[in-house]
PDB file of C-alpha atoms in Angstrom:
ATOM      1  CA  MET K   1      31.583   1.642   6.691  1.00 51.00           C
ATOM      2  CA  ALA K   2      29.113   3.847   8.332  1.00 58.00           C
ATOM      3  CA  ALA K   3      26.473   5.632   6.223  1.00 74.00           C
ATOM      4  CA  VAL K   4      26.608   9.436   6.320  1.00 85.00           C
ATOM      5  CA  ALA K   5      23.211  11.177   6.546  1.00 85.00           C
ATOM      6  CA  PRO K   6      22.498  13.617   3.803  1.00 91.00           C
ATOM      7  CA  THR K   7      22.629  17.369   4.611  1.00 92.00           C
ATOM      8  CA  ARG K   8      19.376  19.563   4.625  1.00 92.00           C
ATOM      9  CA  ALA K   9      20.665  21.184   1.498  1.00 96.00           C
ATOM     10  CA  GLU K  10      20.996  17.885  -0.170  1.00 95.00           C
ATOM     11  CA  VAL K  11      17.553  16.793   0.815  1.00 95.00           C
ATOM     12  CA  LEU K  12      15.969  20.027  -0.368  1.00 96.00           C
ATOM     13  CA  SER K  13      17.783  19.926  -3.493  1.00 97.00           C
ATOM     14  CA  LEU K  14      16.430  16.354  -4.160  1.00 97.00           C
ATOM     15  CA  PHE K  15      12.999  17.320  -3.412  1.00 97.00           C
ATOM     16  CA  ARG K  16      13.166  20.399  -5.726  1.00 98.00           C
ATOM     17  CA  SER K  17      14.522  18.156  -8.481  1.00 97.00           C
ATOM     18  CA  LEU K  18      11.561  15.554  -8.002  1.00 97.00           C
ATOM     19  CA  LEU K  19       9.124  18.550  -8.283  1.00 97.00           C
ATOM     20  CA  ARG K  20      10.837  19.884 -11.483  1.00 97.00           C
ATOM     21  CA  THR K  21      10.794  16.556 -13.150  1.00 97.00           C
ATOM     22  CA  ALA K  22       7.164  16.150 -12.228  1.00 96.00           C
ATOM     23  CA  ARG K  23       6.322  19.278 -14.102  1.00 95.00           C
ATOM     24  CA  GLN K  24       7.870  17.872 -17.276  1.00 94.00           C
ATOM     25  CA  PHE K  25       4.891  15.400 -17.631  1.00 92.00           C
ATOM     26  CA  SER K  26       2.320  16.756 -19.981  1.00 85.00           C
ATOM     27  CA  ASP K  27      -0.620  14.704 -18.569  1.00 85.00           C
ATOM     28  CA  TYR K  28      -2.182  16.291 -15.442  1.00 85.00           C
ATOM     29  CA  ASN K  29      -2.750  12.982 -13.848  1.00 88.00           C
ATOM     30  CA  ILE K  30       0.729  11.621 -14.097  1.00 91.00           C
ATOM     31  CA  ARG K  31       2.139  15.080 -13.179  1.00 92.00           C
ATOM     32  CA  GLU K  32       0.178  15.343  -9.998  1.00 94.00           C
ATOM     33  CA  TYR K  33       0.676  11.721  -9.026  1.00 95.00           C
ATOM     34  CA  THR K  34       4.521  12.290  -9.323  1.00 96.00           C
ATOM     35  CA  ARG K  35       4.320  15.459  -7.380  1.00 96.00           C
ATOM     36  CA  ARG K  36       2.099  13.887  -4.611  1.00 97.00           C
ATOM     37  CA  ARG K  37       4.397  10.693  -4.574  1.00 95.00           C
ATOM     38  CA  ALA K  38       7.362  12.938  -3.917  1.00 96.00           C
ATOM     39  CA  ALA K  39       5.667  14.973  -1.236  1.00 96.00           C
ATOM     40  CA  ASP K  40       4.314  11.897   0.525  1.00 96.00           C
ATOM     41  CA  ALA K  41       7.674  10.157   0.524  1.00 95.00           C
ATOM     42  CA  PHE K  42       9.484  13.250   1.977  1.00 95.00           C
ATOM     43  CA  ARG K  43       6.694  13.758   4.578  1.00 95.00           C
ATOM     44  CA  GLU K  44       6.868   9.959   5.728  1.00 94.00           C
ATOM     45  CA  ASN K  45      10.661  10.154   6.088  1.00 93.00           C
ATOM     46  CA  ARG K  46      10.896  13.511   7.633  1.00 92.00           C
ATOM     47  CA  ALA K  47      11.240  12.114  11.290  1.00 90.00           C
ATOM     48  CA  LEU K  48      14.285   9.748  10.426  1.00 89.00           C
ATOM     49  CA  SER K  49      17.032  10.471  12.937  1.00 86.00           C
ATOM     50  CA  ASP K  50      19.473   7.678  12.466  1.00 90.00           C
ATOM     51  CA  ALA K  51      22.143   8.181   9.693  1.00 90.00           C
ATOM     52  CA  PRO K  52      21.853   4.743   7.996  1.00 92.00           C
ATOM     53  CA  ALA K  53      18.071   4.839   7.516  1.00 92.00           C
ATOM     54  CA  ALA K  54      18.222   8.676   6.369  1.00 93.00           C
ATOM     55  CA  ALA K  55      21.002   7.751   3.986  1.00 94.00           C
ATOM     56  CA  ALA K  56      19.081   4.843   2.583  1.00 94.00           C
ATOM     57  CA  ALA K  57      15.939   6.858   2.059  1.00 95.00           C
ATOM     58  CA  PHE K  58      18.150   9.617   0.293  1.00 96.00           C
ATOM     59  CA  VAL K  59      19.623   6.933  -2.049  1.00 96.00           C
ATOM     60  CA  ASP K  60      16.062   5.522  -2.732  1.00 96.00           C
ATOM     61  CA  GLY K  61      15.012   9.116  -3.429  1.00 96.00           C
ATOM     62  CA  LYS K  62      17.845   9.532  -5.947  1.00 97.00           C
ATOM     63  CA  LYS K  63      16.713   6.229  -7.668  1.00 97.00           C
ATOM     64  CA  GLN K  64      13.163   7.480  -7.917  1.00 96.00           C
ATOM     65  CA  LEU K  65      14.469  10.741  -9.345  1.00 97.00           C
ATOM     66  CA  GLU K  66      16.298   8.769 -12.137  1.00 97.00           C
ATOM     67  CA  VAL K  67      13.290   6.678 -12.949  1.00 96.00           C
ATOM     68  CA  ALA K  68      10.986   9.826 -13.038  1.00 96.00           C
ATOM     69  CA  LYS K  69      13.275  11.509 -15.415  1.00 96.00           C
ATOM     70  CA  ARG K  70      13.504   8.526 -17.642  1.00 96.00           C
ATOM     71  CA  GLN K  71       9.610   8.217 -17.618  1.00 95.00           C
ATOM     72  CA  ALA K  72       9.313  11.728 -18.511  1.00 94.00           C
ATOM     73  CA  VAL K  73      11.360  11.411 -21.495  1.00 94.00           C
ATOM     74  CA  VAL K  74       9.562   8.154 -22.522  1.00 93.00           C
ATOM     75  CA  TYR K  75       6.134   9.802 -21.978  1.00 89.00           C
ATOM     76  CA  SER K  76       6.908  12.911 -23.869  1.00 87.00           C
ATOM     77  CA  LEU K  77       7.378  10.646 -26.878  1.00 88.00           C
ATOM     78  CA  TYR K  78       3.899   8.983 -26.498  1.00 85.00           C
ATOM     79  CA  ALA K  79       1.933  11.567 -24.829  1.00 73.00           C
ATOM     80  CA  PRO K  80      -1.654  11.983 -25.869  1.00 71.00           C
ATOM     81  CA  LYS K  81      -2.474  14.966 -28.028  1.00 74.00           C
ATOM     82  CA  ALA K  82      -5.888  15.610 -26.309  1.00 73.00           C
ATOM     83  CA  LYS K  83      -5.974  17.677 -22.980  1.00 73.00           C
ATOM     84  CA  ASN K  84      -7.325  16.192 -19.764  1.00 72.00           C
ATOM     85  CA  ILE K  85     -10.580  17.721 -18.547  1.00 74.00           C
ATOM     86  CA  MET K  86      -8.617  19.095 -15.495  1.00 72.00           C
ATOM     87  CA  GLU K  87      -6.446  21.067 -17.962  1.00 72.00           C
ATOM     88  CA  MET K  88      -9.226  22.588 -20.047  1.00 72.00           C
ATOM     89  CA  LYS K  89     -10.005  26.249 -19.392  1.00 67.00           C
ATOM     90  CA  LEU K  90     -13.585  27.314 -18.764  1.00 54.00           C
ATOM     91  CA  GLN K  91     -14.868  29.642 -21.301  1.00 48.00           C
TER      92      GLN K  91
END
């Protein structure tokens, strides 16, 4: 069975979902790491031209999205109450 490459709309939807999930983390470091990791992975796989490799990368991205969603829920239960220095406003 031949792997079908995902459409551009599906890929963009996955990317936006990863960015939305990253925003759910209350900690600055984890939020930025998740956002940066998603952007780096999509940038790395941008030049994939063969359908099986693109389909495999898309499936991997969906798995990573599920992991990030689970981690966001777990982290929200145990998030530290103190803000990170990057999140504090200058007075």
